[in-house]
Amino acid sequence: QVQLVESGGGLVQAGNSLRLSCAASGRTFSTYVMGWFRQAPGKEREFVAAMNGAGETIRYADSVKGRFTISRDNAKNTVYLQMNSLKSEETAIYYCGAGRPAYACSWYWRSSYKYWGQGTQVTVSS
């Protein structure tokens, strides 16, 4: 069992930065791929970034590549998402998930993540 709690969301002006955290419980945290997804009003939840347990494999959505950075600290059972140069269209609820995707393509699938946090709201103003 893995329990996840996101934090760090809030209101930020476009162009500024925000750092999200996802704290996990469970001694097997380091064995999970951790992913960040977001869901904007009226849209489906979409993939943002993911990292495997050892940190050597990272995936980003094309829309955030070069601006967002995912990292994890297994000693603290925490995964982070550093978001720079935020855009107003990136207003969404941001979720972290934990899973063990079986294939390379499945890293991008919501169904690959068994455990989810409650989400944290990020609002980017113009």
Coordinates of N, CA, C and O in Angstrom, one line a residue:
Q1 N 0.8 -1.2 0.0 CA 0.0 0.0 0.0 C 0.9 1.2 0.0 O 1.9 1.3 0.7
V2 N 0.5 2.2 -0.8 CA 1.2 3.5 -0.9 C 0.1 4.6 -0.8 O -0.9 4.6 -1.5
Q3 N 0.4 5.5 0.1 CA -0.5 6.7 0.2 C 0.3 7.9 -0.2 O 1.5 8.1 0.2
L4 N -0.3 8.8 -1.0 CA 0.3 9.9 -1.5 C -0.4 11.2 -1.2 O -1.6 11.3 -1.2
V5 N 0.4 12.2 -0.8 CA -0.2 13.5 -0.5 C 0.6 14.6 -1.2 O 1.8 14.8 -1.0
E6 N -0.1 15.3 -2.1 CA 0.5 16.4 -2.8 C 0.4 17.7 -2.0 O -0.5 17.9 -1.3
S7 N 1.4 18.6 -2.3 CA 1.4 19.9 -1.7 C 2.2 20.9 -2.6 O 2.9 20.5 -3.5
G8 N 2.0 22.2 -2.3 CA 2.8 23.2 -3.0 C 2.1 23.9 -4.0 O 2.6 24.9 -4.6
G9 N 0.8 23.6 -4.3 CA 0.0 24.3 -5.3 C -0.4 25.7 -4.7 O -0.2 26.0 -3.5
G10 N -0.9 26.5 -5.6 CA -1.4 27.8 -5.2 C -1.6 28.7 -6.4 O -1.6 28.2 -7.6
L11 N -1.6 30.0 -6.2 CA -1.8 31.0 -7.2 C -0.5 31.6 -7.5 O 0.3 32.0 -6.7
V12 N -0.2 31.6 -8.8 CA 1.1 32.2 -9.3 C 0.8 32.9 -10.6 O 0.0 32.6 -11.4
Q13 N 1.6 34.0 -10.8 CA 1.5 34.8 -12.0 C 2.2 34.1 -13.2 O 3.2 33.4 -13.0
A14 N 1.7 34.2 -14.4 CA 2.4 33.6 -15.5 C 3.8 34.1 -15.6 O 4.1 35.2 -15.4
G15 N 4.7 33.1 -16.0 CA 6.1 33.4 -16.0 C 6.9 33.1 -14.8 O 8.1 33.0 -14.8
N16 N 6.2 32.9 -13.7 CA 6.8 32.6 -12.4 C 6.9 31.1 -12.2 O 6.4 30.3 -13.1
S17 N 7.4 30.6 -11.1 CA 7.7 29.2 -10.8 C 7.0 28.7 -9.6 O 6.6 29.5 -8.7
L18 N 6.9 27.4 -9.5 CA 6.2 26.8 -8.4 C 6.8 25.4 -8.3 O 7.2 24.8 -9.3
R19 N 7.0 24.9 -7.1 CA 7.5 23.6 -6.8 C 6.5 22.7 -6.1 O 6.1 23.1 -5.0
L20 N 6.1 21.6 -6.7 CA 5.1 20.7 -6.1 C 5.9 19.6 -5.4 O 6.9 19.2 -5.8
S21 N 5.3 19.1 -4.3 CA 5.8 17.9 -3.6 C 4.8 16.9 -3.5 O 3.6 17.2 -3.4
C22 N 5.2 15.6 -3.5 CA 4.3 14.5 -3.2 C 5.0 13.6 -2.2 O 6.0 13.0 -2.5
A23 N 4.4 13.6 -1.0 CA 5.0 12.7 0.0 C 4.3 11.4 0.0 O 3.0 11.3 0.0
A24 N 5.0 10.3 0.1 CA 4.5 9.0 0.1 C 4.8 8.2 1.3 O 5.8 8.4 2.0
S25 N 3.9 7.4 1.7 CA 4.1 6.4 2.8 C 4.3 5.0 2.1 O 3.8 4.8 1.0
G26 N 5.0 4.2 2.8 CA 5.3 2.9 2.3 C 6.8 2.6 2.1 O 7.5 3.4 1.5
R27 N 7.2 1.5 2.6 CA 8.7 1.2 2.6 C 9.2 0.8 1.2 O 10.4 0.7 1.0
T28 N 8.2 0.5 0.3 CA 8.6 0.1 -1.1 C 8.6 1.3 -2.1 O 8.6 1.1 -3.3
F29 N 8.5 2.5 -1.6 CA 8.4 3.7 -2.4 C 9.5 3.7 -3.5 O 9.2 4.1 -4.7
S30 N 10.7 3.3 -3.2 CA 11.8 3.4 -4.1 C 11.7 2.5 -5.3 O 12.4 2.6 -6.3
T31 N 10.8 1.5 -5.2 CA 10.6 0.6 -6.3 C 9.5 1.0 -7.3 O 9.3 0.4 -8.4
Y32 N 8.8 2.1 -7.1 CA 7.8 2.6 -7.9 C 8.2 3.7 -8.9 O 9.0 4.5 -8.6
V33 N 7.6 3.6 -10.1 CA 7.7 4.8 -11.0 C 6.7 5.8 -10.5 O 5.5 5.5 -10.1
M34 N 7.1 7.0 -10.3 CA 6.3 8.1 -9.9 C 6.0 9.0 -11.0 O 6.9 9.5 -11.8
G35 N 4.7 9.3 -11.2 CA 4.3 10.2 -12.3 C 3.5 11.4 -11.8 O 2.9 11.4 -10.7
W36 N 3.6 12.5 -12.6 CA 2.8 13.7 -12.4 C 1.8 13.8 -13.5 O 2.2 13.7 -14.7
F37 N 0.6 14.0 -13.2 CA -0.5 14.3 -14.2 C -1.2 15.5 -13.8 O -1.2 16.0 -12.7
R38 N -1.9 16.1 -14.7 CA -2.7 17.3 -14.4 C -4.1 17.2 -15.2 O -4.2 16.6 -16.2
Q39 N -5.0 17.9 -14.6 CA -6.4 17.9 -15.2 C -6.9 19.3 -15.1 O -7.2 19.8 -14.0
A40 N -7.1 19.9 -16.3 CA -7.7 21.2 -16.4 C -9.2 21.1 -16.5 O -9.7 20.1 -16.9
P41 N -9.9 22.2 -16.2 CA -11.4 22.2 -16.3 C -11.8 21.8 -17.6 O -11.4 22.3 -18.6
G42 N -12.7 20.8 -17.7 CA -13.3 20.4 -19.0 C -12.4 19.5 -19.8 O -12.8 19.2 -20.9
K43 N -11.3 19.1 -19.3 CA -10.3 18.3 -20.0 C -10.0 17.0 -19.3 O -10.2 16.9 -18.0
E44 N -9.5 16.0 -20.0 CA -9.1 14.8 -19.3 C -7.7 14.9 -18.6 O -7.0 15.8 -19.0
R45 N -7.5 14.1 -17.7 CA -6.2 14.1 -17.0 C -5.1 13.7 -18.0 O -5.2 12.7 -18.7
E46 N -4.0 14.5 -18.0 CA -3.0 14.3 -19.0 C -1.6 14.1 -18.3 O -1.4 14.7 -17.2
F47 N -0.8 13.4 -18.9 CA 0.6 13.1 -18.4 C 1.4 14.3 -18.5 O 1.4 15.1 -19.4
V48 N 2.3 14.5 -17.4 CA 3.2 15.6 -17.3 C 4.6 15.1 -17.3 O 5.5 15.6 -18.1
A49 N 4.9 14.3 -16.3 CA 6.3 13.8 -16.1 C 6.3 12.5 -15.3 O 5.4 12.3 -14.5
A50 N 7.4 11.7 -15.4 CA 7.5 10.5 -14.6 C 9.0 10.2 -14.4 O 9.8 10.5 -15.3
M51 N 9.3 9.5 -13.4 CA 10.6 9.0 -13.1 C 10.6 7.7 -12.4 O 9.7 7.4 -11.6
N52 N 11.5 6.8 -12.8 CA 11.6 5.5 -12.2 C 12.2 5.6 -10.8 O 12.7 6.6 -10.4
G53 N 12.3 4.4 -10.1 CA 12.7 4.4 -8.7 C 14.2 4.9 -8.5 O 14.4 5.6 -7.6
A54 N 15.1 4.5 -9.4 CA 16.5 4.9 -9.3 C 16.8 6.2 -9.9 O 17.9 6.8 -9.6
G55 N 15.8 6.8 -10.6 CA 16.0 8.1 -11.2 C 16.7 8.2 -12.5 O 17.0 9.3 -13.0
E56 N 17.1 7.0 -13.1 CA 17.8 7.1 -14.3 C 17.0 7.2 -15.6 O 17.5 7.4 -16.6
T57 N 15.7 7.0 -15.4 CA 14.8 7.1 -16.6 C 13.7 8.1 -16.3 O 13.0 8.0 -15.3
I58 N 13.6 9.1 -17.1 CA 12.7 10.2 -16.9 C 11.9 10.5 -18.2 O 12.5 10.4 -19.3
R59 N 10.6 10.8 -18.1 CA 9.8 11.1 -19.3 C 9.1 12.4 -19.0 O 8.6 12.7 -17.9
Y60 N 9.0 13.2 -20.0 CA 8.3 14.5 -19.9 C 7.3 14.6 -21.1 O 7.6 14.2 -22.2
A61 N 6.2 15.3 -20.9 CA 5.3 15.7 -21.9 C 6.0 16.7 -22.8 O 6.7 17.6 -22.2
D62 N 5.8 16.7 -24.1 CA 6.4 17.7 -24.9 C 6.1 19.1 -24.5 O 7.0 20.0 -24.7
S63 N 4.9 19.4 -24.0 CA 4.5 20.7 -23.7 C 5.3 21.3 -22.5 O 5.3 22.5 -22.3
V64 N 5.9 20.5 -21.7 CA 6.6 21.0 -20.5 C 8.1 20.8 -20.6 O 8.8 21.2 -19.7
K65 N 8.6 20.1 -21.6 CA 10.0 19.8 -21.7 C 10.8 21.1 -21.8 O 10.5 22.0 -22.5
G66 N 11.9 21.1 -20.9 CA 12.7 22.3 -20.8 C 12.3 23.3 -19.8 O 13.1 24.1 -19.4
R67 N 11.1 23.1 -19.3 CA 10.6 24.1 -18.3 C 10.3 23.4 -16.9 O 10.5 24.0 -15.9
F68 N 9.9 22.1 -17.0 CA 9.6 21.4 -15.8 C 10.7 20.4 -15.5 O 11.3 19.8 -16.4
T69 N 10.9 20.1 -14.2 CA 11.9 19.1 -13.8 C 11.3 18.2 -12.7 O 10.8 18.7 -11.7
I70 N 11.3 16.9 -12.9 CA 10.9 16.0 -11.9 C 12.1 15.4 -11.2 O 13.2 15.2 -11.8
S71 N 12.0 15.2 -9.9 CA 13.1 14.7 -9.1 C 12.5 13.9 -8.0 O 11.3 14.0 -7.7
R72 N 13.3 13.1 -7.3 CA 12.8 12.3 -6.2 C 13.9 12.2 -5.1 O 15.1 12.1 -5.5
D73 N 13.5 12.1 -3.9 CA 14.4 11.8 -2.8 C 13.8 10.6 -2.1 O 12.9 10.7 -1.3
N74 N 14.4 9.5 -2.4 CA 13.9 8.2 -1.8 C 14.1 8.1 -0.3 O 13.3 7.5 0.4
A75 N 15.1 8.8 0.2 CA 15.3 8.8 1.7 C 14.2 9.6 2.4 O 13.9 9.3 3.5
K76 N 13.5 10.5 1.7 CA 12.4 11.2 2.2 C 11.1 10.8 1.7 O 10.0 11.3 2.1
N77 N 11.1 9.7 0.9 CA 9.8 9.2 0.3 C 9.0 10.3 -0.4 O 7.8 10.5 -0.2
T78 N 9.7 11.2 -1.2 CA 9.1 12.3 -1.8 C 9.5 12.5 -3.2 O 10.7 12.3 -3.5
V79 N 8.6 12.9 -4.1 CA 8.9 13.2 -5.4 C 8.5 14.7 -5.6 O 7.5 15.2 -5.0
Y80 N 9.2 15.4 -6.5 CA 9.0 16.8 -6.7 C 8.7 17.1 -8.2 O 9.2 16.4 -9.0
L81 N 8.1 18.2 -8.4 CA 7.9 18.8 -9.7 C 8.2 20.2 -9.7 O 7.4 21.0 -9.2
Q82 N 9.4 20.6 -10.2 CA 9.7 22.0 -10.3 C 9.2 22.6 -11.6 O 9.5 22.1 -12.7
M83 N 8.3 23.6 -11.6 CA 7.6 24.1 -12.7 C 8.1 25.6 -12.9 O 7.8 26.4 -12.1
N84 N 8.8 25.8 -14.0 CA 9.3 27.2 -14.3 C 8.5 27.7 -15.5 O 8.0 27.0 -16.3
S85 N 8.5 29.0 -15.6 CA 7.9 29.7 -16.7 C 6.5 29.3 -17.0 O 6.1 29.0 -18.1
L86 N 5.7 29.3 -15.9 CA 4.3 28.8 -16.0 C 3.5 29.6 -16.9 O 3.6 30.8 -17.0
K87 N 2.6 28.9 -17.6 CA 1.6 29.6 -18.5 C 0.2 29.5 -18.0 O -0.1 28.5 -17.3
S88 N -0.6 30.4 -18.4 CA -2.0 30.4 -17.9 C -2.8 29.2 -18.2 O -3.6 28.7 -17.5
E89 N -2.5 28.6 -19.4 CA -3.2 27.4 -19.8 C -2.8 26.2 -19.0 O -3.4 25.1 -19.2
E90 N -1.8 26.3 -18.1 CA -1.4 25.2 -17.3 C -2.1 25.2 -15.9 O -1.7 24.4 -15.1
T91 N -3.1 26.0 -15.8 CA -3.9 26.0 -14.6 C -4.6 24.6 -14.6 O -5.3 24.2 -15.6
A92 N -4.5 23.9 -13.5 CA -5.1 22.6 -13.4 C -4.9 22.0 -12.0 O -4.2 22.6 -11.2
I93 N -5.6 20.9 -11.7 CA -5.3 20.2 -10.6 C -4.1 19.2 -10.9 O -4.2 18.5 -11.9
Y94 N -3.1 19.2 -10.1 CA -1.9 18.4 -10.4 C -1.9 17.2 -9.4 O -2.1 17.4 -8.2
Y95 N -1.8 16.0 -10.0 CA -1.8 14.8 -9.2 C -0.5 14.0 -9.3 O 0.1 14.0 -10.4
C96 N -0.1 13.3 -8.3 CA 1.0 12.4 -8.4 C 0.4 11.0 -8.3 O -0.6 10.7 -7.6
G97 N 1.1 10.1 -9.0 CA 0.7 8.7 -9.0 C 1.9 7.8 -8.8 O 3.0 8.1 -9.2
A98 N 1.7 6.6 -8.3 CA 2.7 5.6 -8.2 C 2.3 4.3 -8.9 O 1.1 3.9 -8.7
G99 N 3.2 3.7 -9.6 CA 2.8 2.5 -10.4 C 4.1 1.8 -10.8 O 5.2 2.2 -10.6
R100 N 3.8 0.7 -11.5 CA 4.9 -0.1 -12.1 C 4.5 -0.4 -13.6 O 4.1 -1.6 -13.9
P101 N 4.6 0.5 -14.5 CA 4.3 0.3 -15.9 C 5.1 -0.8 -16.5 O 6.3 -0.8 -16.3
A102 N 4.5 -1.6 -17.2 CA 5.2 -2.8 -17.8 C 5.9 -2.5 -19.1 O 6.9 -3.2 -19.4
Y103 N 5.5 -1.5 -19.8 CA 6.1 -1.2 -21.1 C 6.5 0.3 -21.2 O 5.9 1.1 -20.4
A104 N 7.4 0.6 -22.1 CA 7.8 2.0 -22.2 C 6.7 3.0 -22.5 O 6.6 4.0 -21.9
C105 N 5.8 2.6 -23.4 CA 4.7 3.4 -23.7 C 3.7 3.6 -22.6 O 3.0 4.6 -22.5
S106 N 3.6 2.6 -21.7 CA 2.6 2.7 -20.6 C 3.0 3.7 -19.5 O 2.2 3.9 -18.6
W107 N 4.1 4.2 -19.5 CA 4.5 5.3 -18.6 C 3.6 6.5 -18.7 O 3.4 7.2 -17.8
Y108 N 3.0 6.7 -19.9 CA 2.1 7.8 -20.2 C 0.7 7.5 -19.9 O -0.2 8.4 -20.0
W109 N 0.3 6.3 -19.5 CA -1.1 5.9 -19.3 C -1.5 6.1 -17.8 O -0.8 5.7 -16.9
R110 N -2.6 6.7 -17.6 CA -3.2 6.8 -16.3 C -3.4 5.5 -15.6 O -3.2 5.4 -14.4
S111 N -3.8 4.5 -16.4 CA -4.0 3.2 -15.8 C -2.8 2.5 -15.3 O -2.9 1.5 -14.6
S112 N -1.6 2.9 -15.6 CA -0.4 2.3 -15.2 C -0.1 2.7 -13.7 O 0.8 2.1 -13.1
Y113 N -0.8 3.7 -13.2 CA -0.5 4.1 -11.8 C -1.6 3.7 -10.9 O -2.7 4.1 -11.0
K114 N -1.2 2.8 -10.0 CA -2.2 2.2 -9.1 C -2.6 3.1 -8.0 O -3.8 3.0 -7.5
Y115 N -1.7 3.9 -7.5 CA -2.0 4.8 -6.3 C -2.0 6.3 -6.7 O -1.1 6.7 -7.5
W116 N -2.9 7.0 -6.2 CA -3.0 8.5 -6.5 C -3.2 9.3 -5.3 O -3.8 8.9 -4.3
G117 N -2.7 10.5 -5.3 CA -3.0 11.5 -4.3 C -4.3 12.2 -4.6 O -4.9 12.0 -5.6
Q118 N -4.6 13.1 -3.7 CA -5.9 13.9 -3.9 C -5.7 15.1 -4.8 O -6.7 15.6 -5.2
G119 N -4.5 15.4 -5.2 CA -4.3 16.5 -6.1 C -4.1 17.9 -5.4 O -4.5 18.0 -4.2
T120 N -3.4 18.8 -6.0 CA -3.2 20.1 -5.5 C -3.4 21.1 -6.6 O -3.0 20.9 -7.8
Q121 N -4.2 22.1 -6.3 CA -4.6 23.1 -7.3 C -3.5 24.1 -7.7 O -2.9 24.7 -6.8
V122 N -3.2 24.2 -8.9 CA -2.3 25.2 -9.4 C -3.1 26.2 -10.3 O -3.7 25.8 -11.3
T123 N -3.1 27.5 -10.0 CA -3.8 28.5 -10.8 C -2.7 29.5 -11.2 O -2.0 30.1 -10.4
V124 N -2.6 29.6 -12.5 CA -1.7 30.6 -13.2 C -2.5 31.7 -13.7 O -3.3 31.6 -14.7
S125 N -2.2 32.9 -13.2 CA -2.9 34.1 -13.6 C -2.2 34.8 -14.8 O -0.9 34.7 -14.8
S126 N -2.9 35.5 -15.6 CA -2.3 36.2 -16.7 C -1.7 37.5 -16.3 O -2.2 38.1 -15.2

